[in-house]
Short mmCIF file of C-alpha atoms in Angstrom, two decimals:
data_model
loop_
_atom_site.label_atom_id
_atom_site.label_comp_id
_atom_site.label_asym_id
_atom_site.label_seq_id
_atom_site.Cartn_x
_atom_site.Cartn_y
_atom_site.Cartn_z
CA MET A 796 -0.03 -0.13 -0.16
CA VAL A 797 2.13 3.20 0.04
CA THR A 798 1.57 5.40 2.28
CA SER A 799 1.51 9.44 1.37
CA LEU A 800 3.59 11.70 2.02
CA ALA A 801 1.82 15.02 3.19
CA GLY A 802 0.57 14.08 6.78
CA CYS A 803 4.83 13.05 7.52
CA PRO A 804 6.33 15.88 9.78
CA PRO A 805 8.67 17.92 6.78
CA ALA A 806 13.15 16.56 7.38
CA ALA A 807 14.91 19.09 9.68
CA TRP A 808 15.43 22.12 8.21
CA ALA A 809 19.69 22.70 7.44
CA LEU A 810 21.01 25.30 8.16
CA SER A 811 20.98 27.30 5.48
CA ASP A 812 18.24 26.66 3.95
CA ILE A 813 16.15 28.24 6.53
CA PRO A 814 13.56 31.15 4.75
CA GLN A 815 14.79 34.56 5.72
CA ILE A 816 11.62 35.90 7.33
CA PRO A 817 10.80 38.61 4.96
CA GLY A 818 12.23 42.55 6.20
CA GLN A 819 14.50 41.09 8.82
CA GLN A 820 18.55 41.46 7.57
CA GLN A 821 20.87 39.09 7.49
CA PRO A 822 23.38 39.44 10.35
CA GLU A 823 26.75 40.00 8.27
CA GLU A 824 29.40 39.32 9.45
CA PRO A 825 32.79 41.27 10.33
CA ASP A 826 35.15 42.50 8.70
CA SER A 827 38.88 42.09 9.46
CA SER A 828 40.22 44.68 7.52
CA THR A 829 37.91 47.18 9.34
CA ALA A 830 38.25 46.60 12.64
CA PRO A 831 39.96 49.66 14.75
CA GLU A 832 43.27 48.79 15.99
CA PRO A 833 43.40 48.05 19.89
CA THR A 834 44.74 50.86 22.09
CA GLU A 835 48.85 51.44 23.48
CA ASP A 836 47.31 50.48 26.91
CA GLU A 837 45.14 47.76 25.51
CA LYS A 838 47.71 45.88 23.73
CA SER A 839 49.94 45.51 26.98
CA ASP A 840 47.01 43.74 28.79
CA ASP A 841 46.95 41.74 26.15
CA ASP A 842 50.81 40.80 26.51
CA ALA A 843 50.09 40.64 30.56
CA ALA A 844 47.24 38.48 30.58
CA ASP A 845 48.90 36.11 27.12
CA PRO A 846 52.50 33.49 29.77
CA GLY A 847 53.71 32.65 26.45
CA LEU A 848 55.13 36.32 25.11
CA THR A 849 57.79 37.10 26.91
CA GLY A 850 59.59 40.55 26.05
CA ILE A 851 62.89 42.34 26.65
CA PRO A 852 64.80 40.62 29.80
CA ASP A 853 66.13 43.15 32.34
CA PRO A 854 69.85 43.42 32.09
CA ASP A 855 71.20 41.03 34.98
CA PRO A 856 72.09 43.03 38.10
CA LEU A 857 75.78 40.87 38.42
CA ILE A 858 76.39 42.25 35.23
CA ASN A 859 78.98 44.74 36.08
CA LYS A 860 80.38 47.77 32.91
CA PRO A 861 83.84 48.52 32.45
CA GLY A 862 84.36 51.14 34.66
CA GLU A 863 81.76 50.88 37.73
CA ASP A 864 83.97 48.26 39.58
CA GLN A 865 88.26 48.00 39.95
CA THR A 866 89.33 44.85 41.09
CA ASP A 867 91.77 44.23 43.93
CA ALA A 868 94.85 44.52 41.51
CA ASP A 869 94.55 47.95 40.11
CA THR A 870 94.06 49.16 43.90
CA ALA A 871 96.99 47.29 45.12
CA GLU A 872 99.36 48.74 45.79
CA PRO A 873 102.90 47.35 43.82
CA GLN A 874 105.10 44.91 45.80
CA LYS A 875 108.79 46.21 46.67
CA PRO A 876 112.20 44.03 44.26
CA PRO A 877 113.70 43.17 46.72
CA PRO A 878 116.64 44.23 47.77
CA GLU A 879 120.40 42.60 46.11
CA VAL A 880 121.37 39.81 47.92
CA ILE A 881 125.30 41.04 47.68
CA TYR A 882 128.45 38.29 48.50
CA ASP A 883 130.47 39.89 47.89
CA ILE A 884 132.04 41.31 51.36
CA SER A 885 133.72 43.84 50.33
CA LYS A 886 131.34 45.56 49.09
CA ALA A 887 130.16 46.87 52.28
CA PRO A 888 131.59 49.11 54.96
CA GLU A 889 134.71 47.97 56.55
CA PRO A 890 133.68 48.93 59.95
CA VAL A 891 131.01 46.10 58.80
CA ARG A 892 133.74 43.75 57.87
CA ARG A 893 135.32 44.44 60.57
CA MET A 894 132.42 43.11 62.95
CA ARG A 895 132.08 40.41 60.57
CA GLU A 896 134.94 38.75 60.82
CA LEU A 897 135.25 38.74 64.76
CA MET A 898 131.87 37.51 65.55
CA ILE A 899 133.16 34.21 63.02
CA GLU A 900 136.17 33.57 64.92
CA ALA A 901 134.21 34.32 68.11
CA ALA A 902 131.71 31.59 67.22
CA ALA A 903 134.83 28.81 65.43
CA SER A 904 136.36 29.04 68.95
CA GLY A 905 133.23 27.46 70.42
CA ASP A 906 133.67 30.23 73.85
CA ILE A 907 129.97 32.20 73.56
CA GLU A 908 130.95 33.86 76.34
CA ARG A 909 133.95 35.75 73.33
CA LEU A 910 130.56 36.90 71.56
CA ARG A 911 129.69 39.02 74.32
CA ALA A 912 132.71 42.18 74.04
CA LEU A 913 130.77 42.35 70.21
CA MET A 914 127.49 43.29 71.82
CA ASN A 915 127.52 46.43 72.22
CA PRO A 916 127.46 46.18 76.16
CA GLY A 917 124.95 49.81 77.66
CA PRO A 918 122.19 51.57 75.63
CA ASN A 919 123.42 50.21 71.91
CA GLN A 920 123.44 46.63 73.34
CA THR A 921 122.70 44.35 70.55
CA GLN A 922 118.69 43.37 70.31
CA ILE A 923 118.01 39.83 71.64
CA GLN A 924 114.70 39.26 69.77
CA LEU A 925 113.28 36.18 70.85
CA GLY A 926 111.30 36.15 72.86
CA THR A 927 113.34 34.30 76.04
CA ASP A 928 113.17 36.52 79.20
CA GLU A 929 117.09 36.33 79.97
CA ASP A 930 118.08 39.51 81.21
CA ASP A 931 122.06 39.22 79.74
CA PRO A 932 122.74 38.64 76.25
CA VAL A 933 124.81 35.60 76.32
CA ALA A 934 122.30 33.45 78.30
CA LYS A 935 120.09 34.72 76.52
CA LEU A 936 121.20 32.53 73.71
CA LYS A 937 122.49 29.96 75.09
CA SER A 938 118.64 29.76 75.94
CA LEU A 939 118.60 28.52 72.61
CA SER A 940 121.34 26.25 72.00
CA GLY A 941 120.29 22.90 71.41
CA ASP A 942 123.03 22.45 74.05
CA PRO A 943 123.80 23.98 77.17
CA ASP A 944 126.93 25.65 76.24
CA GLY A 945 125.42 27.23 73.34
CA VAL A 946 127.59 24.94 70.75
CA GLU A 947 124.66 24.99 68.53
CA ILE A 948 123.59 28.57 68.53
CA LEU A 949 128.13 29.48 67.89
CA ALA A 950 127.37 26.93 63.92
CA ILE A 951 124.39 28.23 63.60
CA LEU A 952 126.06 31.86 64.11
CA ILE A 953 128.67 30.54 60.93
CA ASP A 954 126.47 29.59 59.29
CA ILE A 955 124.61 32.40 58.49
CA LEU A 956 127.65 34.85 58.56
CA SER A 957 128.09 32.42 55.40
CA THR A 958 125.73 33.33 53.08
CA GLY A 959 124.15 36.13 51.18
CA PHE A 960 123.46 39.45 52.46
CA VAL A 961 121.43 42.38 52.16
CA ARG A 962 121.50 46.55 53.01
CA VAL A 963 117.90 47.71 54.51
CA ASP A 964 117.19 50.72 55.28
CA ALA A 965 119.31 53.02 53.25
CA GLY A 966 119.82 55.74 54.13
CA THR A 967 117.99 56.12 57.46
CA ARG A 968 119.39 55.53 61.09
CA ASP A 969 117.65 52.03 60.76
CA GLU A 970 119.91 50.78 57.85
CA ALA A 971 121.58 47.28 58.13
CA TYR A 972 123.51 45.03 56.50
CA VAL A 973 121.47 41.47 57.42
CA TRP A 974 122.51 38.30 56.85
CA PRO A 975 120.88 35.52 56.05
CA TYR A 976 119.61 37.49 52.45
CA PHE A 977 116.66 34.49 52.99
CA ALA A 978 115.38 37.28 55.64
CA GLU A 979 114.30 39.77 52.75
CA LYS A 980 113.81 38.08 49.92
CA PRO A 981 110.33 35.98 48.77
CA LEU A 982 110.38 32.16 48.95
CA SER A 983 108.64 32.36 46.20
CA LEU A 984 111.52 33.36 43.91
CA LEU A 985 114.14 32.34 45.39
CA THR A 986 116.76 29.82 42.05
CA PRO A 987 117.54 27.08 42.83
CA PRO A 988 120.93 27.34 43.73
CA GLU A 989 119.70 29.51 46.37
CA LYS A 990 117.45 27.02 48.03
CA VAL A 991 120.80 24.55 48.12
CA GLU A 992 121.83 27.85 50.52
CA LEU A 993 118.81 27.75 52.08
CA LEU A 994 119.27 24.43 52.67
CA ARG A 995 122.61 24.73 54.63
CA ILE A 996 120.65 26.54 57.73
CA VAL A 997 117.56 24.32 58.01
CA THR A 998 115.94 21.29 57.63
CA ALA A 999 113.83 20.23 54.51
CA GLY A 1000 110.53 20.62 56.92
CA ASP A 1001 111.35 23.51 58.29
CA PHE A 1002 111.80 25.40 54.75
CA ALA A 1003 108.28 23.61 53.69
CA GLU A 1004 106.28 24.75 57.04
CA MET A 1005 108.28 28.08 55.97
CA GLU A 1006 107.08 27.46 52.61
CA GLU A 1007 103.33 27.72 53.67
CA LEU A 1008 103.90 30.29 55.98
CA GLY A 1009 104.94 32.67 52.97
CA ASN A 1010 108.57 33.87 54.97
CA TYR A 1011 111.35 33.09 56.73
CA ASN A 1012 111.51 32.86 59.98
CA PHE A 1013 115.17 31.34 61.07
CA PHE A 1014 117.65 33.05 62.51
CA ARG A 1015 119.17 36.94 61.14
CA LEU A 1016 121.12 38.92 62.41
CA GLY A 1017 122.11 42.71 61.37
CA ILE A 1018 125.20 44.85 60.99
CA SER A 1019 125.01 49.48 61.40
CA PRO A 1020 126.74 50.78 58.96
CA ASP A 1021 129.39 51.97 61.32
CA GLY A 1022 130.71 48.47 62.96
CA GLN A 1023 127.44 48.01 65.68
CA TRP A 1024 125.86 44.55 66.29
CA LYS A 1025 122.32 45.92 65.74
CA PHE A 1026 120.48 43.08 67.12
CA PHE A 1027 120.27 38.63 66.43
CA ALA A 1028 116.28 37.78 66.13
CA ALA A 1029 114.30 34.75 64.46
CA GLY A 1030 110.79 34.00 63.55
CA ASP A 1031 108.69 36.42 60.95
#
């Protein structure tokens, strides 16, 4: 039997097939070409709202511009060159040469009392700067020796006076000729032959400790230009 379609509801309209009501205008699609340009404030708001947008990063505060800071090397005072090491005793004044000779003779005798007459008894007495409580200068020397008679100190005295020497504080009231020169020359600047010379006075262990400290800290002595034995000291 043929069924009539006249009584059946029409099929759903497609969106494009919806008839336009007479007198009603169809809404126009916006024309992107005529859309107003966003203002600067709107652009800023849009950029802030979009986490994917990034601007130019601020300069790193850790970056120093040239000329802002100076390094320690620029501001540090230049180190003075080490004094000239002298081996020729004839370059020292005659009074200095004479005192050195007398000291070696006294030390070689084995009698430490022979040094007493060379230590300037009185107000200009030789300064024994060795941290001992003894008042008598010869007793101070004995207290530093490994033996009761002070023979070890006499041997050290000869060894020291057998090295090169330096002139310090030239032209001042503190001018002196100092033995050994290691007391005034940085250990880092010693040549291999000079290290050998130093090891004739100290042990290898002592030398290693001195290198850690950065300076010579064994015995040293000074003679003034007029031939006075100024000091005998040890330490930094």
